[in-house]
Coordinates of C-alpha atoms in Angstrom, one line a residue:
X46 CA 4.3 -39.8 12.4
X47 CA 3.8 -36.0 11.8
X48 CA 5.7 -33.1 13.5
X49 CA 5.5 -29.5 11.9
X50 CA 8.3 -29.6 9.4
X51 CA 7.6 -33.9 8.4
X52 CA 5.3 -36.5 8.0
X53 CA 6.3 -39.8 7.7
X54 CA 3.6 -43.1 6.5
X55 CA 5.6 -46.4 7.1
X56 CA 4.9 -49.4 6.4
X57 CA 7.1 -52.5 7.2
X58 CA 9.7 -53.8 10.0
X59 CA 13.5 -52.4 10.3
X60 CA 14.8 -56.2 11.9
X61 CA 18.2 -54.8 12.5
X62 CA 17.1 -51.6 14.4
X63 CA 18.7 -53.5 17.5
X64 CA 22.3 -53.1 15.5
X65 CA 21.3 -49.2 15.1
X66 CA 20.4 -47.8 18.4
X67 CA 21.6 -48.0 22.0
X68 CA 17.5 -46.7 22.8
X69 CA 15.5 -49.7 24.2
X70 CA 11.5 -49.6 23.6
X71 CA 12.0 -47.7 20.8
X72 CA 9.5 -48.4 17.8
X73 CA 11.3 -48.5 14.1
X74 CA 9.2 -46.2 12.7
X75 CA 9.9 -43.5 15.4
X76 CA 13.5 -44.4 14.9
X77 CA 13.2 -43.7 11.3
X78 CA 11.8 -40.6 11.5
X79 CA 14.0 -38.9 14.0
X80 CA 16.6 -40.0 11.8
X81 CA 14.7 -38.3 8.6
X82 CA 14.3 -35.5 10.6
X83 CA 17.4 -34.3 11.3
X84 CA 18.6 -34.9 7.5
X85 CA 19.2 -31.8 5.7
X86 CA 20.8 -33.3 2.1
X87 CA 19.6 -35.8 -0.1
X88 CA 22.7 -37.6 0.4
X89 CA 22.5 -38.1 4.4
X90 CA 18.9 -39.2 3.8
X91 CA 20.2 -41.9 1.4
X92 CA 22.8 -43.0 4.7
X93 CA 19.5 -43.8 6.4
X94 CA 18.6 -46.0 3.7
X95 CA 21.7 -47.7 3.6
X96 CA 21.7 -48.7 7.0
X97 CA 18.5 -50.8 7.6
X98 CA 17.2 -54.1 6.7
X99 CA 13.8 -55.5 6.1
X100 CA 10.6 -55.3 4.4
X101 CA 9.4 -51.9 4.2
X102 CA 7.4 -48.9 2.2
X103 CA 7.3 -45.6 2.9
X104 CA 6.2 -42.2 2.1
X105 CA 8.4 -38.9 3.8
X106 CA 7.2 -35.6 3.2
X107 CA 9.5 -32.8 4.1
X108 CA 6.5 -29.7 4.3
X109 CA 9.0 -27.0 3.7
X110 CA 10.4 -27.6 0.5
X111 CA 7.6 -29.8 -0.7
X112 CA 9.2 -32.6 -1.7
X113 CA 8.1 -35.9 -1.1
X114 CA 10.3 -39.0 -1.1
X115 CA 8.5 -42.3 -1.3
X116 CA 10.5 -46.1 -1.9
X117 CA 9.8 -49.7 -1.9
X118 CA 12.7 -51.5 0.4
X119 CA 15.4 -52.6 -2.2
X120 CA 13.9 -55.9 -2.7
X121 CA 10.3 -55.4 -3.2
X122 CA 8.4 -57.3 -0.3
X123 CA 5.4 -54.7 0.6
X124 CA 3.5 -52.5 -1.6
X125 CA 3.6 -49.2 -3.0
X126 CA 1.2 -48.3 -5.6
X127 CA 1.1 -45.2 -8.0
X128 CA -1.7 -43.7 -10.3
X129 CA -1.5 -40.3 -12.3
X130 CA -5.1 -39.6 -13.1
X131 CA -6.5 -36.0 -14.8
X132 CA -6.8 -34.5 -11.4
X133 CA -4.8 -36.3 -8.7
X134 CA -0.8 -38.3 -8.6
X135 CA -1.9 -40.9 -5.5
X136 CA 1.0 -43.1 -3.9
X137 CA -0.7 -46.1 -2.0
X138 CA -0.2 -49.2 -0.6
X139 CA -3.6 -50.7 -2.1
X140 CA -6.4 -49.4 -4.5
X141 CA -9.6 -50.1 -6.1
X142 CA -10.1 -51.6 -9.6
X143 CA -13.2 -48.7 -10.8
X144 CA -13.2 -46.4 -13.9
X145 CA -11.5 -43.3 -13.0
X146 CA -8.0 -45.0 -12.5
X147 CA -8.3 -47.4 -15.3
X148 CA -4.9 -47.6 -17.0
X149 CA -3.5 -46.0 -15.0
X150 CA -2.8 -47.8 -11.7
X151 CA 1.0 -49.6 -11.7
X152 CA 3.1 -51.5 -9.1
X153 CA 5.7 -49.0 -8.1
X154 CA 8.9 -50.6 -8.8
X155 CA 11.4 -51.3 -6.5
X156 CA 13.9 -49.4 -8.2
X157 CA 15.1 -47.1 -5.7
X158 CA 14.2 -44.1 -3.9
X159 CA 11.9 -41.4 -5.6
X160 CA 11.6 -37.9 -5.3
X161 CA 9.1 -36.1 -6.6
X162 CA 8.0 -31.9 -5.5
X163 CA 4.5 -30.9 -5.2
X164 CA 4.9 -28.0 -7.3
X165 CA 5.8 -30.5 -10.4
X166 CA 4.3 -34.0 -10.4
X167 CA 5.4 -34.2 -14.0
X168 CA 9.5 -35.4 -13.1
X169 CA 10.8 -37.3 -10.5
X170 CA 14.5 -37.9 -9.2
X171 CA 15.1 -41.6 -8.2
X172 CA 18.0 -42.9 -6.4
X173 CA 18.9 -46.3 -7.8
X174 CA 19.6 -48.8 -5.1
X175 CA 22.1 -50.3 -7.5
X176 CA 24.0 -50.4 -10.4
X177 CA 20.9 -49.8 -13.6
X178 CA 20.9 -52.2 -15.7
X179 CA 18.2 -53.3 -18.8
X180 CA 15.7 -54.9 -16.6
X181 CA 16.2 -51.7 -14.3
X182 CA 15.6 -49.2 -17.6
X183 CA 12.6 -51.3 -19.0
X184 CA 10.9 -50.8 -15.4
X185 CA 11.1 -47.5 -15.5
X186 CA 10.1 -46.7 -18.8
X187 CA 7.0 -48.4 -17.9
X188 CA 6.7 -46.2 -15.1
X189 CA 7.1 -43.0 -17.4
X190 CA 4.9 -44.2 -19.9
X191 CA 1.9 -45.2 -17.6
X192 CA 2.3 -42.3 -15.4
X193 CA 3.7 -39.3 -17.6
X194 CA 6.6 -38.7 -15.0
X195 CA 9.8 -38.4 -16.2
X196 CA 12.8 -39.9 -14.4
X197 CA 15.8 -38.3 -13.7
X198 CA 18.4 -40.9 -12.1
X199 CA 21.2 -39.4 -9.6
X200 CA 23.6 -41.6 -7.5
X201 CA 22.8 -45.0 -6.2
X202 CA 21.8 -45.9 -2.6
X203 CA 23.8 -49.2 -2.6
X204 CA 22.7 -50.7 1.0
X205 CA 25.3 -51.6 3.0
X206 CA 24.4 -55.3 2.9
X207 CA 24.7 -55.8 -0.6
X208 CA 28.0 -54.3 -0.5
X209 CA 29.3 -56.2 1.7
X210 CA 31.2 -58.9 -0.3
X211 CA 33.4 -61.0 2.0
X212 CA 32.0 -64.8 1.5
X213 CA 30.4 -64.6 -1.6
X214 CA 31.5 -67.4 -4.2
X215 CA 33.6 -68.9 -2.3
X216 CA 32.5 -72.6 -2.6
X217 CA 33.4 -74.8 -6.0
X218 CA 31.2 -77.8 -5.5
X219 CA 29.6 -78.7 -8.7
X220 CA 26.4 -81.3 -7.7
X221 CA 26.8 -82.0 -11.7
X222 CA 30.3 -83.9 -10.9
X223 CA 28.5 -86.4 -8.6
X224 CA 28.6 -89.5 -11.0
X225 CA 25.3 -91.1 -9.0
X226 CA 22.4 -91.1 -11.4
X227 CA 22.1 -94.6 -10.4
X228 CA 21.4 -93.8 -6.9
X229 CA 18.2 -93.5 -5.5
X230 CA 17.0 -90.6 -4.1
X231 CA 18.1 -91.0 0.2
X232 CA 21.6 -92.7 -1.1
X233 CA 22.5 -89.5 -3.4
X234 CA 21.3 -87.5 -0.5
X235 CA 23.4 -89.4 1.7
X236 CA 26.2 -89.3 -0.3
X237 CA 26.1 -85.5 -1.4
X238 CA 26.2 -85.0 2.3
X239 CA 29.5 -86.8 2.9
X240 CA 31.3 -83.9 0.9
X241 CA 32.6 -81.5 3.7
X242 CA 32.8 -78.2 1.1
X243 CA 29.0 -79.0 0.8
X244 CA 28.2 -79.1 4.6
X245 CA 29.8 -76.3 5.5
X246 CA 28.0 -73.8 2.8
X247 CA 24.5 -75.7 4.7
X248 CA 26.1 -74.6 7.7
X249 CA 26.7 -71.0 6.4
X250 CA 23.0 -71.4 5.4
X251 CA 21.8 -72.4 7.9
X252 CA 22.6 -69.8 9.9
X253 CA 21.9 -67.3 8.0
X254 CA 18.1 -68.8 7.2
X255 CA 17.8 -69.6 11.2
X256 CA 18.4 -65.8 11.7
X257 CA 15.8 -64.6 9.2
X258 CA 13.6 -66.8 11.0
X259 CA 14.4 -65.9 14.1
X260 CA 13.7 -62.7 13.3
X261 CA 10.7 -62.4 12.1
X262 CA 8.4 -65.1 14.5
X263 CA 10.4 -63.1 17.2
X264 CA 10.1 -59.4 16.7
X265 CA 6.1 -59.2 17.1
X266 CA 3.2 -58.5 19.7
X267 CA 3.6 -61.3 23.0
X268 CA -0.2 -61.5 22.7
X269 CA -2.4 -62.9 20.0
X270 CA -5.1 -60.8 18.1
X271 CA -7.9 -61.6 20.6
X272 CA -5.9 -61.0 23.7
X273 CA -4.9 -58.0 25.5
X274 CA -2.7 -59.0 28.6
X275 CA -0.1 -61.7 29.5
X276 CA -0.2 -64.9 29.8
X277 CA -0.9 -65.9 26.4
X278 CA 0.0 -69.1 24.8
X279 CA -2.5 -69.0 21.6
X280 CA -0.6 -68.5 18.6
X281 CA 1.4 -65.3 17.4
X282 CA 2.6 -66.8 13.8
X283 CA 0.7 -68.7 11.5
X284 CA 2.5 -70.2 8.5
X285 CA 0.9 -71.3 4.9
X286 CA 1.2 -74.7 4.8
X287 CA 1.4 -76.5 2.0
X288 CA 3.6 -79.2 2.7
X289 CA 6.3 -79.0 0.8
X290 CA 9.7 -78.8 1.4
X291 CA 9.8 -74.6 1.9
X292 CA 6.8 -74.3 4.2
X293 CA 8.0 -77.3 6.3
X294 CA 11.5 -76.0 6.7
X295 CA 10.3 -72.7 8.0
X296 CA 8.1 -74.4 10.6
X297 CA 10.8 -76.1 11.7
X298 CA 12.7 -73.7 12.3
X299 CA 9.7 -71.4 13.8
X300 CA 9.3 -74.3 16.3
X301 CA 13.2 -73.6 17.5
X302 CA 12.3 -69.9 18.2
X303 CA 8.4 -69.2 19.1
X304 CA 8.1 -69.6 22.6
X305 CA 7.2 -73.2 23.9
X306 CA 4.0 -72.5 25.4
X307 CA 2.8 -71.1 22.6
X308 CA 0.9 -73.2 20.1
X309 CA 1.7 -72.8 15.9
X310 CA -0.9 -72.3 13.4
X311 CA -0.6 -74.5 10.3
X312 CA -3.1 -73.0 7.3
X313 CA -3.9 -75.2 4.3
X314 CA -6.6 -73.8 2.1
X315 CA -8.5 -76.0 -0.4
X316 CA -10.9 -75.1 -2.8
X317 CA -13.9 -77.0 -4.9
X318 CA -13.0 -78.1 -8.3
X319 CA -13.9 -75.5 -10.8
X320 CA -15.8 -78.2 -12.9
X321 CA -17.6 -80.3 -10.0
X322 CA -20.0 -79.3 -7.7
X323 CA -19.0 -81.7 -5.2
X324 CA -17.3 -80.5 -2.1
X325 CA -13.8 -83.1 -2.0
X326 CA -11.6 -81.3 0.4
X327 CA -8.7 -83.9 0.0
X328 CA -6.7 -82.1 -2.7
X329 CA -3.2 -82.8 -3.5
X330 CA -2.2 -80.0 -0.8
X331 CA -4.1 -81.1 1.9
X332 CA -2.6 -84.6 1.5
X333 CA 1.0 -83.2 1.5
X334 CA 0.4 -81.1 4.4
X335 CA -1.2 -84.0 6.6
X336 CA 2.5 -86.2 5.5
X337 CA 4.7 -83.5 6.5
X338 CA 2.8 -82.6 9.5
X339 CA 3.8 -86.4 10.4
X340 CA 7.0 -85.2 10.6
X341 CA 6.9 -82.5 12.3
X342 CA 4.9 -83.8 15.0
X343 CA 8.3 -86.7 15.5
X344 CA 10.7 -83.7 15.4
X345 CA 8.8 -81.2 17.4
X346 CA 6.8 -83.8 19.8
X347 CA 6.0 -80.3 22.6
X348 CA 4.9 -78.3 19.8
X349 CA 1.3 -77.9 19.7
X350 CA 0.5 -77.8 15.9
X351 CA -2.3 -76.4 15.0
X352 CA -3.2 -77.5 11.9
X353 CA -6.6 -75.9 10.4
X354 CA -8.3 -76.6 6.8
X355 CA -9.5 -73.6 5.0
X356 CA -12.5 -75.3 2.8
X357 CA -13.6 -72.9 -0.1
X358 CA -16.1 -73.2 -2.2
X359 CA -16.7 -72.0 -5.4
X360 CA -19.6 -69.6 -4.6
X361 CA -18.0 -68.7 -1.1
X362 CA -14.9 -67.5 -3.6
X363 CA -16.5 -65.6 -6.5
X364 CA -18.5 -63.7 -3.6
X365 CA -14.9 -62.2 -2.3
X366 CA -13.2 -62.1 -5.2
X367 CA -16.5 -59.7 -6.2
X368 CA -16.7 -58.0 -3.4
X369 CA -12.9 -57.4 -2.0
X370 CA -10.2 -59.8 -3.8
X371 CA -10.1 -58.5 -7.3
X372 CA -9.3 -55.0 -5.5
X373 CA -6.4 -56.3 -3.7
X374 CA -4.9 -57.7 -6.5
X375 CA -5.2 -54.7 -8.6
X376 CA -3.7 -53.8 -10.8
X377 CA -2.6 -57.3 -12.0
X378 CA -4.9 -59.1 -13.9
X379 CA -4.2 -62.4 -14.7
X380 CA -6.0 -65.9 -14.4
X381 CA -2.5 -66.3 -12.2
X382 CA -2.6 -63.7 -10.5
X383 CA -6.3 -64.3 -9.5
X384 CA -5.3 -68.2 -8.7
X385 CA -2.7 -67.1 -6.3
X386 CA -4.0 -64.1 -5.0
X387 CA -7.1 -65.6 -3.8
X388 CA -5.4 -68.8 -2.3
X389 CA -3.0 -66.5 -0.1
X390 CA -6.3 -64.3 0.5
X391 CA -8.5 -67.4 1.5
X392 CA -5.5 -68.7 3.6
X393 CA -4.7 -65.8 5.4
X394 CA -8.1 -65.6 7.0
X395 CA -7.5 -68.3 9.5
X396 CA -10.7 -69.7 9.2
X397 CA -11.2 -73.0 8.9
X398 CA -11.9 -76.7 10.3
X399 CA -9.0 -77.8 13.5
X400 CA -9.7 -81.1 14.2
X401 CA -13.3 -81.1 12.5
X402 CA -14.5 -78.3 14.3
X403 CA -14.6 -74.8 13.9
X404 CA -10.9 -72.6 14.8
X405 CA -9.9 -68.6 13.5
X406 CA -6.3 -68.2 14.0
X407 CA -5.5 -65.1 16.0
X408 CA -1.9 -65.3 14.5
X409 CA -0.5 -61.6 13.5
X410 CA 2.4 -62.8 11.7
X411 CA 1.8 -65.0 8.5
X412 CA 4.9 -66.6 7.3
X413 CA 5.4 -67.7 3.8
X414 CA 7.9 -69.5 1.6
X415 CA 8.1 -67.0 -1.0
X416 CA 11.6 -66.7 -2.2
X417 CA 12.7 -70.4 -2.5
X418 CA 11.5 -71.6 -6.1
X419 CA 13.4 -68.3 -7.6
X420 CA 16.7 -68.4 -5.6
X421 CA 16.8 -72.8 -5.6
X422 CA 15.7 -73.4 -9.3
X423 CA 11.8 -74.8 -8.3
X424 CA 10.0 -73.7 -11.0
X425 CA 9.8 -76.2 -14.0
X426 CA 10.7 -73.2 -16.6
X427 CA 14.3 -73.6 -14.9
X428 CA 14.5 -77.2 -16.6
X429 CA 13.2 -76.3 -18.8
X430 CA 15.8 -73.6 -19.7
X431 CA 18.6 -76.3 -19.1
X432 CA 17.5 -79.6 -21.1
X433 CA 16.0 -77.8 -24.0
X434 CA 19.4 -75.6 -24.1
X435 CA 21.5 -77.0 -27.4
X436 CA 24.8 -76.6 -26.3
X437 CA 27.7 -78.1 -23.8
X438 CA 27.1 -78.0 -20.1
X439 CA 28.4 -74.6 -19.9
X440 CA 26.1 -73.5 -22.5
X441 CA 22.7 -74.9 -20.8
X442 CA 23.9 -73.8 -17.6
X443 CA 24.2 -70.2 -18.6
X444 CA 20.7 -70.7 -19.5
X445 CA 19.5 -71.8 -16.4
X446 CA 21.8 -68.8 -14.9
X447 CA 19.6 -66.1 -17.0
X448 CA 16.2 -67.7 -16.4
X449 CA 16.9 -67.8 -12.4
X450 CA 18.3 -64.2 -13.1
X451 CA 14.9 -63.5 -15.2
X452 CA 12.8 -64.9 -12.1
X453 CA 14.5 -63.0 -9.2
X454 CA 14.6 -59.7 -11.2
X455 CA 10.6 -60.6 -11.7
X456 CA 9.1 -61.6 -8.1
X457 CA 8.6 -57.9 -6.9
X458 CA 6.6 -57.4 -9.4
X459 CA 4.7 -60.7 -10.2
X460 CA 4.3 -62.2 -6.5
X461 CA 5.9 -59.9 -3.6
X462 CA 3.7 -57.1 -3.9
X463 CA 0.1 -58.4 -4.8
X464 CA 0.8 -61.2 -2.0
X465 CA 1.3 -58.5 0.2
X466 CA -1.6 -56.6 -0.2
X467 CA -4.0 -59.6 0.0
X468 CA -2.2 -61.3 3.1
X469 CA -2.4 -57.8 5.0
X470 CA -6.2 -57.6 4.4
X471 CA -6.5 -60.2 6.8
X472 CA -4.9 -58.0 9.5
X473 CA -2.0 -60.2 9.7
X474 CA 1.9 -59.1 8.8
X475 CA 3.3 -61.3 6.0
X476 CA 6.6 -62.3 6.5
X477 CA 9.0 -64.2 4.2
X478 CA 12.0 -65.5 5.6
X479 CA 13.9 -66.8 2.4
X480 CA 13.3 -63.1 1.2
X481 CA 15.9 -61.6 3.3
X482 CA 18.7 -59.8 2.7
X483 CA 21.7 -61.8 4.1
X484 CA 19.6 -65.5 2.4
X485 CA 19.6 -64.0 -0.9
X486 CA 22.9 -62.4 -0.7
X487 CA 24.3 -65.9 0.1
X488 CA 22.1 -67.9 -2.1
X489 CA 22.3 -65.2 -5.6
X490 CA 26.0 -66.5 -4.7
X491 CA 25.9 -69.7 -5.7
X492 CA 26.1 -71.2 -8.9
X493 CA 23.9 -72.5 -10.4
X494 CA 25.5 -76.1 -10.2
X495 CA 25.6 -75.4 -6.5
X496 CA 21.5 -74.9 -6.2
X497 CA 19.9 -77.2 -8.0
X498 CA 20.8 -80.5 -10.7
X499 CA 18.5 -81.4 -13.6
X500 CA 19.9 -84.5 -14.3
X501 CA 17.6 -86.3 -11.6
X502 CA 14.1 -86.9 -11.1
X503 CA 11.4 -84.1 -10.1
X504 CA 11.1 -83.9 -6.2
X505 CA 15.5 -85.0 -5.9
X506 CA 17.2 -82.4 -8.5
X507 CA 15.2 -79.3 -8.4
X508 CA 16.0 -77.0 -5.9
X509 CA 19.2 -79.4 -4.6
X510 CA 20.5 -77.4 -1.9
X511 CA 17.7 -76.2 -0.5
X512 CA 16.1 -80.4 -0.2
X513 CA 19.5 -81.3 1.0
X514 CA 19.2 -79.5 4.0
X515 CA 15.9 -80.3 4.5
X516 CA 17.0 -84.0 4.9
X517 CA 19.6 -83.0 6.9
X518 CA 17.0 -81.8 9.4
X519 CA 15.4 -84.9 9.5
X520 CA 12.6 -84.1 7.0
X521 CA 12.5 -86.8 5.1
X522 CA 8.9 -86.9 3.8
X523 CA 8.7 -83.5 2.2
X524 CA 12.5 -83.4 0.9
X525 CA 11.3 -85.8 -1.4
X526 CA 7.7 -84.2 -2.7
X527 CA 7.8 -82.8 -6.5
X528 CA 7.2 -78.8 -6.4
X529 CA 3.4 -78.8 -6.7
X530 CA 1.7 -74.9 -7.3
X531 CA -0.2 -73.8 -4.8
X532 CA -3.0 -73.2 -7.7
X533 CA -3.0 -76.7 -8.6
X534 CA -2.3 -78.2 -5.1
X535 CA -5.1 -76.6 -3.8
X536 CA -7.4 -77.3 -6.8
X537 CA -8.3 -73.2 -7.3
X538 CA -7.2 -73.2 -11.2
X539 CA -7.7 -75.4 -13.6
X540 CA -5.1 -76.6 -15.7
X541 CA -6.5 -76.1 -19.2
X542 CA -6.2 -72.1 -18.0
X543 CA -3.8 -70.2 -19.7
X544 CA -1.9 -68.6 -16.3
X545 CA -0.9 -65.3 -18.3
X546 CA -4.4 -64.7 -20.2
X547 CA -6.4 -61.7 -18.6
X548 CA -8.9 -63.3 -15.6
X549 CA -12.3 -63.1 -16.6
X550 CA -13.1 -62.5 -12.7
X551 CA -10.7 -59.5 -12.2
X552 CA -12.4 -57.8 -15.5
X553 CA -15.8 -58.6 -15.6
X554 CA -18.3 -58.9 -12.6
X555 CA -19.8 -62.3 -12.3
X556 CA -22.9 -62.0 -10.7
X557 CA -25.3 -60.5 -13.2
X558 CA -28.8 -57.9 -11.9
X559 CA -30.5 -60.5 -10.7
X560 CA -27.1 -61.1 -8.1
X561 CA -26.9 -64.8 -10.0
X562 CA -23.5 -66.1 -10.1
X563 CA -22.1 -66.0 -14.0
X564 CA -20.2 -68.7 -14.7
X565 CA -17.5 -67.9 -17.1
X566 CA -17.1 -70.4 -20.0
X567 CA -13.4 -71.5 -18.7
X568 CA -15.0 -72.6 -15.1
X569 CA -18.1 -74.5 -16.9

């Protein structure tokens, strides 16, 4: 939006703008820029800030003193990039991989809010949106030192819903004082859920996740991508569907707010082996999905599911990643990053096989489990960090406490951002639900005794809380599935990969003059 004194490029969804005006039909970005509009300090434009929730960018130019302020949303779900070349300082949601902004393309991170005047592109102010702290400091050094733009830190934002502290750590269950290792997996889950302190925090949960939810399959379009007028019952939200117990959750729960008319999409993307040139579409993922779907199905019997099989192959994948991917993903650069980034891309498409024929989702809202594995202890580093810890209980669980700490701190940066900017090339929001303010408030405040226990089995221990009430909603097949990758449950990487060595494919161009695919020795 542009008037004569402003312009303001917004990208991203203020879910509690309901909470913030009494003016119906109003759009959040032309909420946000009235607001801007009338600010005249720094400090009643940080207010603003501290009011809203949600997943967000944004650029605001104020054309009479030149200064342009420009912010990732406090916890670093869309994508803001920034590149200093010899001749321009660009701030952009996406960017091309090419020579003239080699080295000097980053992630701007979500550190708080930056100022910067057109008169000096040299130093910025930034507005902290909390207390700094080394991670903060080693972020923004890379930031100075990529860029050339000093930073000059003034008072912190601090959103008013991190502030708020009134039921945090509140709860002292301890899943490590449950003497039931010799329990199978349903009777510790059974038994874990006879303890009333641990039924009401998945209470307090629950309602907090169900509201996220809510939220985001609610506050979109009432018409599908191909329609343009009411009725329409094809599907609004699509969800990437892997199977497991985050993705299945958050259909669930989708299926207790999208309207019952409308149908659900359910994407699963499989690709062919890297060393086989047959076409087996029946990868780990896809075998999950089709399980859990099963349950669904006896939970939600009105739903319509629709569940549709991305099949990729490998020439169908180098082709994009050529042509488009590697782009998106820029400027990361892993095998990892390339793994992921062209599974969420592939996904997202909506194009694939519903029932064994042809289906394109016309979805606009793509929901994904992002979130879960870093706030619930799912990633195997997080055992990893408590059995190989030498020490007493308290000793290995303070190193389970700094590796979840390590992974929160990191997701902005190594998954928020670059799935972001692949997902939205499809023309289709991405929307994480366990990424929301009040669910990570609530879950950062647990212990990590009260999220997840390493003294069981793969599939019962990791990410505890978040399986137990899973079960308690009756999902009983994917409670129970071990945390599979969506790289290797789709079959995209291949395992003898290092994940953080530089991808071949997002360096080099792998077609050579002749337009022949070249097959990098680590796909051979």
């Amino acid at each position: 939006m542009e008037s004569s004194e402003y312009v303001l490029l917004f990208n991203g969804d203020i879910f509690n703008l309901e909470a913030l005006t009494d003016a119906s039909g109003i759009s959040d970005t032309e909420w946000l820029f009235h607001k801007l509009s009338k600010c005249s300090t720094d400090g009643e434009i940080l207010n603003c800030f501290r009011l809203i929730e949600g997943p967000y960018c944004l650029i605001f130019y104020d054309k009479l003193e030149g200064n342009i302020y420009f912010a990732r949303d406090s916890l670093g779900r869309n994508s803001l990039l920034i590149e200093n070349t010899k001749d321009h300082l660009r701030i952009l949601s996406t960017s091309r991989s090419n020579d003239e902004n080699k080295n000097t393309t980053v992630e701007l991170p979500p550190l708080g809010i930056f100022k910067i005047n057109i008169k000096n592109f040299d130093k910025s102010t930034v507005f902290p949106w909390h207390h700094i702290d080394d991670y903060w400091k080693s972020q923004a050094n890379i930031l100075e030192s990529v860029c050339g733009i000093k930073l000059f830190v003034e008072q912190a934002v601090e959103p008013y819903w991190f502030s708020q502290q009134s039921s945090l750590e509140k709860y002292t269950f301890n899943f490590y004082s449950f003497d039931a290792q010799e329990l199978s997996a349903v009777q510790l889950y059974d038994h874990l859920l006879k303890d009333k302190e641990i039924l009401e925090a998945l209470r307090e949960f629950s309602s907090l996740l169900e509201n996220s939810v809510k939220q985001r399959v609610q506050l979109t379009t009432k018409v599908c991508a191909k329609c343009s007028i009411l009725p329409c019952n094809h599907s609004k939200v699509a969800i990437l569907f892997s199977g497991g117990i985050d993705c299945t959750i958050l259909a669930l729960l989708a299926d207790k707010f999208v309207d019952k008319a409308d149908s659900i999409d359910l994407i699963n993307v499989s690709f062919q082996q890297a060393n086989s040139e047959l076409e087996n579409w029946n990868v780990p993922d896809r075998e999950s999905a089709r399980q859990s779907l099963t349950d669904l199905k006896a939970l939600c019997p009105n739903r319509t599911w629709n569940f549709i099989e991305a099949n990729v192959t490998r020439k169908t994948l180098y082709t994009n990643l050529k042509e488009n991917i590697k782009h998106l993903i820029y400027p990361l650069n892993t095998v990892l990053d390339e793994s992921i980034g062209c599974a969420f891309w592939f996904a997202s498409q909506g194009y694939g096989l519903l029932d064994g024929s042809p289906f394109e989702s016309n979805a606009k809202v793509v929901i994904v489990g992002s979130g879960a594995d870093e706030l619930f202890g799912g990633y195997i580093r997080h055992k990893n960090a408590y059995k190989r810890c030498n020490g007493t209980h308290e000793d290995k669980e303070k190193c389970l406490y700094e590796e979840l700490e390590m992974d929160w701190q990191r997701i902005p940066t190594r998954n928020l951002a670059r799935d972001d900017r692949v997902i939205a090339d499809s023309g289709r929001t991405p929307r994480s639900p366990f990424v929301e303010e009040n669910v990570v408030k609530f879950a950062r405040s647990l212990k990590p005794r009260q999220r997840c226990c390493f003294l069981y089995d793969d599939g019962v221990g990791d990410k505890l809380f978040l399986r137990l009430y899973g079960y308690k909603a009756g999902l009983t097949t994917p409670t129970f599935l071990k945390k599979r990758a969506i790289q290797f449950g789709s079959k995209i990487a291949n395992k003898k990969e290092n994940a953080k060595d530089r991808s071949l494919y997002l360096n080099i161009k792998p077609f050579d003059k002749n337009n022949h695919m070249v097959w990098p020795s680590h796909h051979v």
